[in-house]
Amino acid sequence: MKEWGWALLAGLVAVLLVQARSFFTPLRWIGYAVVHVVVGALVIYFFNLFAEMADFRLPINPLTALVVGFGGVPGLVALVLLKGWFV
């Protein structure tokens, strides 16, 4: 009976490790996304400081921050071109 108890305990620990990993992985991805959105909003903010001299502003909202946060400089250039083209 003692070996069976250890096997049960090892199986329980294995199940808990698998569950913890599958629980924390999405949280890690959400954390990465939040960091990228915050960095994108800061980049747009500093861009707007310099772009005000040319009377040009990009709105800071979650979508534009997401595009700049994940796209980087090409994302910022794409937003500037889209705003210049459509507005």
XYZ file of C-alpha atoms in Angstrom:
87
model
C 0.000 0.000 0.000
C 2.874 2.363 0.685
C 4.151 2.274 -2.937
C 0.664 2.955 -4.209
C 0.428 6.042 -1.954
C 3.716 7.426 -3.294
C 2.592 6.815 -6.869
C -0.666 8.616 -6.153
C 1.207 11.550 -4.600
C 3.608 11.753 -7.568
C 0.676 11.666 -9.984
C -1.098 14.416 -8.078
C 2.027 16.607 -8.114
C 2.411 15.997 -11.863
C -1.204 17.016 -12.495
C -0.767 20.158 -10.402
C 2.398 21.124 -12.293
C 0.656 20.677 -15.636
C -2.307 22.738 -14.442
C -0.117 25.497 -13.019
C 1.822 25.729 -16.247
C -1.312 25.954 -18.346
C -2.718 28.564 -15.961
C 0.311 30.854 -15.853
C 1.197 30.749 -19.564
C -1.812 32.856 -20.664
C -1.113 35.284 -17.818
C 2.441 35.681 -19.065
C 1.187 36.450 -22.590
C -1.285 38.971 -21.220
C 1.564 40.592 -19.307
C 3.661 40.828 -22.477
C 0.733 42.396 -24.332
C 0.178 44.976 -21.582
C 3.861 45.915 -21.629
C 3.805 46.333 -25.420
C 0.673 48.494 -25.280
C 2.189 50.723 -22.586
C 5.432 51.100 -24.554
C 3.437 51.857 -27.707
C 1.445 54.547 -25.885
C 4.672 56.127 -24.612
C 6.191 56.117 -28.097
C 3.078 57.800 -29.517
C 3.148 60.334 -26.690
C 6.756 61.304 -27.411
C 6.061 61.295 -31.140
C 3.185 63.707 -30.557
C 5.476 66.049 -28.609
C 7.667 66.496 -31.675
C 4.885 66.243 -34.263
C 2.970 69.160 -32.726
C 5.516 71.478 -34.327
C 4.144 70.356 -37.707
C 0.535 70.468 -36.420
C 0.216 66.686 -36.610
C -1.041 64.370 -33.857
C -1.801 60.693 -33.566
C -4.536 59.703 -31.131
C -3.451 57.592 -28.184
C -5.943 54.767 -27.862
C -5.579 51.030 -27.279
C -5.570 50.176 -31.002
C -2.867 52.656 -32.006
C -0.807 51.766 -28.934
C -1.138 48.079 -29.839
C -0.036 48.714 -33.442
C 2.995 50.735 -32.361
C 3.800 48.445 -29.437
C 3.903 45.293 -31.535
C 4.874 46.872 -34.866
C 7.570 49.195 -33.611
C 8.810 51.936 -35.927
C 7.166 50.404 -39.038
C 3.857 50.404 -37.143
C 4.306 54.078 -36.275
C 5.145 54.915 -39.884
C 2.097 52.982 -41.067
C -0.161 54.956 -38.714
C 1.351 58.255 -39.865
C 0.843 57.295 -43.519
C -2.726 56.129 -42.886
C -3.628 59.330 -41.068
C -1.996 61.458 -43.762
C -3.765 59.551 -46.488
C -7.275 59.332 -45.046
C -7.562 62.500 -42.972
